[in-house]
mmCIF file of C-alpha atoms in Angstrom:
data_model
loop_
_atom_site.group_PDB
_atom_site.id
_atom_site.type_symbol
_atom_site.label_atom_id
_atom_site.label_comp_id
_atom_site.label_asym_id
_atom_site.label_seq_id
_atom_site.Cartn_x
_atom_site.Cartn_y
_atom_site.Cartn_z
ATOM 1 C CA MET Q 1 0.000 0.000 0.000
ATOM 2 C CA SER Q 2 1.326 3.422 -0.960
ATOM 3 C CA THR Q 3 2.273 5.854 1.796
ATOM 4 C CA ARG Q 4 2.471 8.818 -0.567
ATOM 5 C CA PRO Q 5 0.300 11.901 -0.014
ATOM 6 C CA VAL Q 6 -3.008 11.774 -1.889
ATOM 7 C CA VAL Q 7 -4.417 14.606 -3.996
ATOM 8 C CA SER Q 8 -8.105 14.438 -4.940
ATOM 9 C CA ALA Q 9 -9.298 16.196 -8.075
ATOM 10 C CA GLU Q 10 -12.166 16.302 -10.544
ATOM 11 C CA PRO Q 11 -12.248 16.648 -14.331
ATOM 12 C CA ARG Q 12 -12.445 20.295 -15.416
ATOM 13 C CA GLU Q 13 -14.657 21.587 -18.211
ATOM 14 C CA VAL Q 14 -14.035 25.300 -17.684
ATOM 15 C CA VAL Q 15 -10.969 26.488 -19.603
ATOM 16 C CA GLY Q 16 -9.365 29.714 -20.763
ATOM 17 C CA LYS Q 17 -10.105 33.027 -19.049
ATOM 18 C CA LYS Q 18 -13.266 31.590 -17.492
ATOM 19 C CA VAL Q 19 -11.165 29.749 -14.886
ATOM 20 C CA SER Q 20 -11.029 33.009 -12.888
ATOM 21 C CA ALA Q 21 -14.614 32.263 -11.862
ATOM 22 C CA LEU Q 22 -13.432 28.922 -10.420
ATOM 23 C CA ARG Q 23 -10.760 30.647 -8.335
ATOM 24 C CA ARG Q 24 -13.373 32.954 -6.812
ATOM 25 C CA GLN Q 25 -15.195 29.820 -5.674
ATOM 26 C CA GLY Q 26 -12.084 28.422 -3.977
ATOM 27 C CA ILE Q 27 -11.372 25.968 -6.799
ATOM 28 C CA LEU Q 28 -7.821 25.604 -8.136
ATOM 29 C CA PRO Q 29 -7.430 24.813 -11.857
ATOM 30 C CA ALA Q 30 -4.718 22.318 -12.794
ATOM 31 C CA VAL Q 31 -3.528 20.056 -15.573
ATOM 32 C CA VAL Q 32 -2.079 16.533 -15.566
ATOM 33 C CA TYR Q 33 0.150 15.185 -18.331
ATOM 34 C CA GLY Q 34 3.110 12.877 -18.920
ATOM 35 C CA ARG Q 35 4.996 10.734 -21.359
ATOM 36 C CA ASP Q 36 2.448 9.077 -23.646
ATOM 37 C CA VAL Q 37 -0.271 10.564 -21.416
ATOM 38 C CA GLU Q 38 -2.709 13.005 -22.981
ATOM 39 C CA SER Q 39 -2.964 16.327 -21.167
ATOM 40 C CA ARG Q 40 -6.152 16.633 -19.093
ATOM 41 C CA PRO Q 41 -7.575 19.723 -17.373
ATOM 42 C CA ILE Q 42 -8.554 19.040 -13.763
ATOM 43 C CA GLN Q 43 -9.591 21.039 -10.703
ATOM 44 C CA MET Q 44 -9.267 20.676 -6.927
ATOM 45 C CA ASP Q 45 -10.034 22.401 -3.658
ATOM 46 C CA ALA Q 46 -7.633 25.357 -3.321
ATOM 47 C CA HIS Q 47 -7.436 25.131 0.485
ATOM 48 C CA GLU Q 48 -6.629 21.415 0.434
ATOM 49 C CA PHE Q 49 -3.817 22.058 -2.025
ATOM 50 C CA ASP Q 50 -2.399 24.837 0.170
ATOM 51 C CA VAL Q 51 -2.262 22.381 3.076
ATOM 52 C CA LEU Q 52 -0.524 19.777 0.903
ATOM 53 C CA ARG Q 53 1.915 22.358 -0.427
ATOM 54 C CA ARG Q 54 3.312 22.999 3.064
ATOM 55 C CA THR Q 55 4.461 19.381 3.376
ATOM 56 C CA VAL Q 56 5.822 18.532 -0.087
ATOM 57 C CA THR Q 57 8.491 19.772 -2.470
ATOM 58 C CA ARG Q 58 8.625 19.896 -6.246
ATOM 59 C CA ASN Q 59 10.191 16.425 -6.371
ATOM 60 C CA THR Q 60 7.833 14.768 -3.886
ATOM 61 C CA LEU Q 61 5.797 11.926 -5.343
ATOM 62 C CA VAL Q 62 2.066 12.164 -4.667
ATOM 63 C CA ASP Q 63 -0.894 9.996 -5.679
ATOM 64 C CA LEU Q 64 -3.407 11.852 -7.829
ATOM 65 C CA LYS Q 65 -7.013 10.608 -7.865
ATOM 66 C CA VAL Q 66 -9.246 12.154 -10.516
ATOM 67 C CA GLY Q 67 -12.931 11.494 -9.911
ATOM 68 C CA GLY Q 68 -13.409 7.854 -9.029
ATOM 69 C CA GLY Q 69 -10.344 6.769 -10.970
ATOM 70 C CA LYS Q 70 -7.293 4.858 -9.792
ATOM 71 C CA ALA Q 71 -4.526 6.725 -7.975
ATOM 72 C CA THR Q 72 -1.701 7.741 -10.308
ATOM 73 C CA PRO Q 73 1.825 8.639 -9.102
ATOM 74 C CA VAL Q 74 2.690 12.185 -10.165
ATOM 75 C CA LEU Q 75 5.268 14.891 -9.502
ATOM 76 C CA LEU Q 76 4.339 18.463 -8.684
ATOM 77 C CA GLN Q 77 5.931 19.795 -11.851
ATOM 78 C CA GLY Q 78 5.036 23.451 -11.530
ATOM 79 C CA ILE Q 79 3.046 25.974 -9.503
ATOM 80 C CA HIS Q 80 1.951 29.244 -11.086
ATOM 81 C CA GLU Q 81 1.611 31.826 -8.287
ATOM 82 C CA HIS Q 82 -0.099 35.168 -7.939
ATOM 83 C CA PRO Q 83 2.645 37.815 -8.401
ATOM 84 C CA VAL Q 84 1.706 39.667 -5.197
ATOM 85 C CA ARG Q 85 -0.250 37.360 -2.902
ATOM 86 C CA ARG Q 86 1.903 34.300 -3.810
ATOM 87 C CA HIS Q 87 -1.006 31.855 -3.582
ATOM 88 C CA ALA Q 88 -1.324 29.100 -6.215
ATOM 89 C CA MET Q 89 -3.274 30.027 -9.343
ATOM 90 C CA HIS Q 90 -2.581 26.941 -11.473
ATOM 91 C CA VAL Q 91 -0.769 23.635 -10.935
ATOM 92 C CA ASP Q 92 0.955 21.193 -13.318
ATOM 93 C CA PHE Q 93 1.163 17.497 -12.408
ATOM 94 C CA PHE Q 94 3.496 15.156 -14.298
ATOM 95 C CA VAL Q 95 2.617 11.457 -14.507
ATOM 96 C CA VAL Q 96 5.601 9.131 -13.886
ATOM 97 C CA ARG Q 97 6.264 5.442 -14.363
ATOM 98 C CA MET Q 98 7.818 3.971 -11.249
ATOM 99 C CA THR Q 99 10.072 1.630 -13.253
ATOM 100 C CA GLU Q 100 11.483 4.307 -15.594
ATOM 101 C CA GLU Q 101 14.225 6.754 -14.676
ATOM 102 C CA ILE Q 102 13.534 10.454 -15.052
ATOM 103 C CA VAL Q 103 15.694 13.586 -15.031
ATOM 104 C CA VAL Q 104 14.947 16.338 -12.517
ATOM 105 C CA ASP Q 105 16.667 19.288 -10.873
ATOM 106 C CA VAL Q 106 17.200 19.038 -7.122
ATOM 107 C CA PRO Q 107 18.290 21.867 -4.799
ATOM 108 C CA VAL Q 108 21.776 21.946 -3.257
ATOM 109 C CA ASN Q 109 21.738 22.105 0.548
ATOM 110 C CA TYR Q 110 24.894 23.800 1.843
ATOM 111 C CA ILE Q 111 25.907 22.378 5.236
ATOM 112 C CA GLY Q 112 28.830 22.796 7.635
ATOM 113 C CA GLU Q 113 30.953 25.840 8.474
ATOM 114 C CA SER Q 114 33.613 27.540 6.356
ATOM 115 C CA HIS Q 115 36.717 28.882 8.133
ATOM 116 C CA ALA Q 116 37.249 31.453 5.384
ATOM 117 C CA ALA Q 117 33.713 32.785 5.783
ATOM 118 C CA ASP Q 118 33.319 32.529 9.572
ATOM 119 C CA LYS Q 119 36.829 33.432 10.770
ATOM 120 C CA LEU Q 120 38.441 35.394 7.941
ATOM 121 C CA GLY Q 121 35.497 37.671 7.208
ATOM 122 C CA GLY Q 122 34.777 36.369 3.705
ATOM 123 C CA THR Q 123 31.412 36.027 1.970
ATOM 124 C CA LEU Q 124 30.172 32.554 1.028
ATOM 125 C CA LEU Q 125 29.053 32.457 -2.614
ATOM 126 C CA HIS Q 126 26.530 29.855 -3.818
ATOM 127 C CA LEU Q 127 27.331 29.529 -7.513
ATOM 128 C CA ARG Q 128 24.449 27.116 -8.210
ATOM 129 C CA GLU Q 129 21.225 26.526 -6.327
ATOM 130 C CA SER Q 130 20.416 23.164 -7.957
ATOM 131 C CA VAL Q 131 21.915 20.277 -9.941
ATOM 132 C CA SER Q 132 20.454 17.853 -12.441
ATOM 133 C CA VAL Q 133 20.100 14.168 -11.512
ATOM 134 C CA ARG Q 134 18.673 10.990 -13.008
ATOM 135 C CA SER Q 135 16.954 8.284 -10.976
ATOM 136 C CA LEU Q 136 13.817 6.226 -10.566
ATOM 137 C CA PRO Q 137 10.884 8.345 -9.335
ATOM 138 C CA GLY Q 138 10.932 6.627 -5.951
ATOM 139 C CA SER Q 139 14.625 7.453 -5.425
ATOM 140 C CA ILE Q 140 14.575 11.189 -6.195
ATOM 141 C CA PRO Q 141 16.224 13.026 -3.279
ATOM 142 C CA ALA Q 142 14.491 16.105 -1.881
ATOM 143 C CA SER Q 143 17.923 17.795 -1.995
ATOM 144 C CA VAL Q 144 21.642 16.964 -2.104
ATOM 145 C CA ASP Q 145 24.109 18.072 0.576
ATOM 146 C CA LEU Q 146 27.379 19.917 -0.010
ATOM 147 C CA ASP Q 147 29.714 20.271 2.987
ATOM 148 C CA ILE Q 148 31.440 23.677 2.898
ATOM 149 C CA THR Q 149 33.935 22.807 5.646
ATOM 150 C CA ALA Q 150 36.622 22.396 2.986
ATOM 151 C CA LEU Q 151 36.430 26.123 2.191
ATOM 152 C CA ALA Q 152 39.241 27.038 4.587
ATOM 153 C CA THR Q 153 40.913 29.717 2.421
ATOM 154 C CA PHE Q 154 39.866 32.152 -0.281
ATOM 155 C CA ASP Q 155 41.543 29.930 -2.893
ATOM 156 C CA ASP Q 156 39.394 26.870 -2.138
ATOM 157 C CA VAL Q 157 36.527 25.995 -4.488
ATOM 158 C CA LEU Q 158 33.914 23.234 -4.252
ATOM 159 C CA HIS Q 159 32.663 21.540 -7.417
ATOM 160 C CA VAL Q 160 29.788 19.275 -8.408
ATOM 161 C CA SER Q 161 32.152 16.325 -7.962
ATOM 162 C CA ASP Q 162 32.238 17.103 -4.222
ATOM 163 C CA ILE Q 163 28.554 16.161 -3.842
ATOM 164 C CA VAL Q 164 27.793 12.674 -2.548
ATOM 165 C CA VAL Q 165 24.482 11.420 -3.947
ATOM 166 C CA PRO Q 166 22.412 8.481 -2.643
ATOM 167 C CA GLU Q 167 22.662 5.054 -4.251
ATOM 168 C CA GLY Q 168 20.650 4.820 -7.436
ATOM 169 C CA VAL Q 169 21.025 8.534 -8.235
ATOM 170 C CA THR Q 170 23.289 9.794 -11.031
ATOM 171 C CA LEU Q 171 24.577 13.369 -11.201
ATOM 172 C CA LEU Q 172 24.225 14.810 -14.706
ATOM 173 C CA THR Q 173 25.590 18.320 -14.135
ATOM 174 C CA ASP Q 174 29.232 18.717 -15.238
ATOM 175 C CA SER Q 175 31.406 17.405 -12.386
ATOM 176 C CA GLU Q 176 33.918 20.229 -12.855
ATOM 177 C CA GLU Q 177 31.358 22.998 -12.503
ATOM 178 C CA ALA Q 178 32.015 25.191 -9.460
ATOM 179 C CA LEU Q 179 29.359 25.263 -6.739
ATOM 180 C CA ALA Q 180 30.777 27.353 -3.912
ATOM 181 C CA ARG Q 181 33.693 29.540 -2.896
ATOM 182 C CA VAL Q 182 34.422 32.315 -0.411
ATOM 183 C CA GLN Q 183 34.990 35.864 -1.579
ATOM 184 C CA PRO Q 184 37.606 37.864 0.399
ATOM 185 C CA PRO Q 185 36.353 40.887 2.338
ATOM 186 C CA ARG Q 186 36.364 44.114 0.373
ATOM 187 C CA VAL Q 187 39.282 46.456 1.054
ATOM 188 C CA ASP Q 188 38.207 50.065 1.589
ATOM 189 C CA GLU Q 189 40.553 52.083 -0.656
ATOM 190 C CA GLU Q 190 39.743 55.357 1.114
ATOM 191 C CA ALA Q 191 40.743 53.857 4.458
ATOM 192 C CA VAL Q 192 44.021 52.644 2.977
ATOM 193 C CA VAL Q 193 44.813 56.136 1.633
ATOM 194 C CA ALA Q 194 43.916 57.705 4.972
ATOM 195 C CA GLU Q 195 46.290 55.378 6.821
ATOM 196 C CA ALA Q 196 49.139 56.265 4.458
ATOM 197 C CA ALA Q 197 48.593 60.056 4.731
ATOM 198 C CA PRO Q 198 50.049 62.198 7.627
ATOM 199 C CA GLY Q 199 47.871 62.505 10.691
ATOM 200 C CA GLU Q 200 45.861 65.646 11.433
ATOM 201 C CA GLY Q 201 48.070 68.479 12.660
ATOM 202 C CA GLU Q 202 51.274 66.748 11.585
ATOM 203 C CA LEU Q 203 53.645 68.372 9.111
ATOM 204 C CA PRO Q 204 55.457 66.435 6.426
ATOM 205 C CA ALA Q 205 59.072 65.639 7.316
ATOM 206 C CA GLU Q 206 61.504 68.231 5.954
ATOM 207 C CA PRO Q 207 64.053 67.039 3.401
ATOM 208 C CA ALA Q 208 67.554 66.482 4.742
ATOM 209 C CA GLU Q 209 69.949 69.397 4.006
ATOM 210 C CA GLN Q 210 73.269 68.789 2.390
ATOM 211 C CA GLY Q 211 75.024 71.480 4.455
ATOM 212 C CA GLU Q 212 74.251 74.019 7.156
ATOM 213 C CA ALA Q 213 73.755 77.675 6.289
ATOM 214 C CA PRO Q 214 76.406 80.085 7.785
ATOM 215 C CA ALA Q 215 75.426 81.804 11.006
ATOM 216 C CA ALA Q 216 74.191 85.360 10.770
ATOM 217 C CA GLY Q 217 77.091 87.861 10.500
ATOM 218 C CA GLU Q 218 79.771 85.275 9.758
ATOM 219 C CA GLY Q 219 80.068 86.202 6.130
ATOM 220 C CA ALA Q 220 80.271 89.932 6.924
ATOM 221 C CA GLU Q 221 83.047 89.464 9.503
ATOM 222 C CA GLU Q 222 85.168 87.478 7.075
ATOM 223 C CA SER Q 223 84.878 90.188 4.431
ATOM 224 C CA GLU Q 224 85.971 92.972 6.828
ATOM 225 C CA GLY Q 225 89.540 93.605 7.450
#
């Protein structure tokens, strides 16, 4: 018996701009499609989807039941949000076959502590937020971890090859692609100039003289007589 979350939906006849009327009734329009699966418009309770959304990620497998049909394993392929309120306005579900590998992007989870960032004042740079992997639908990781402890100096760089993926998962992103490094703290040029300049009230050192000037009156005495 499947332990995956279940999403209940109904076939949808309203399409196009008329779906705005559904949203006002608390109904969320959606579509389900997949490889060799004809795209079908469906609809579901908007509140129930919001509750589900808090507990799943894009790569979480869920069982979709449309009407009285059989549950179908799907991925939450995409959520179209309101630009201001951020609530879901339309959802895409992708039908998967549990025995066929698929390619998805999974987020990179940066863990650990970097000496260069924490002790040397540098800024940790995330050069990629996700990587591409291939696996069976049931083996898709929610994320992959990258330990940044190795970033001890500003010259250290972590690459895709530094990620350890679970068994049955293949990394497809170029192994030499950089994922993280630490940027040195910015040097304030004005502060450097100020340190090099004389302090307030100080006068620049006078240049050394090659010889002393004759005392007053010495030249006149020598010329007399």
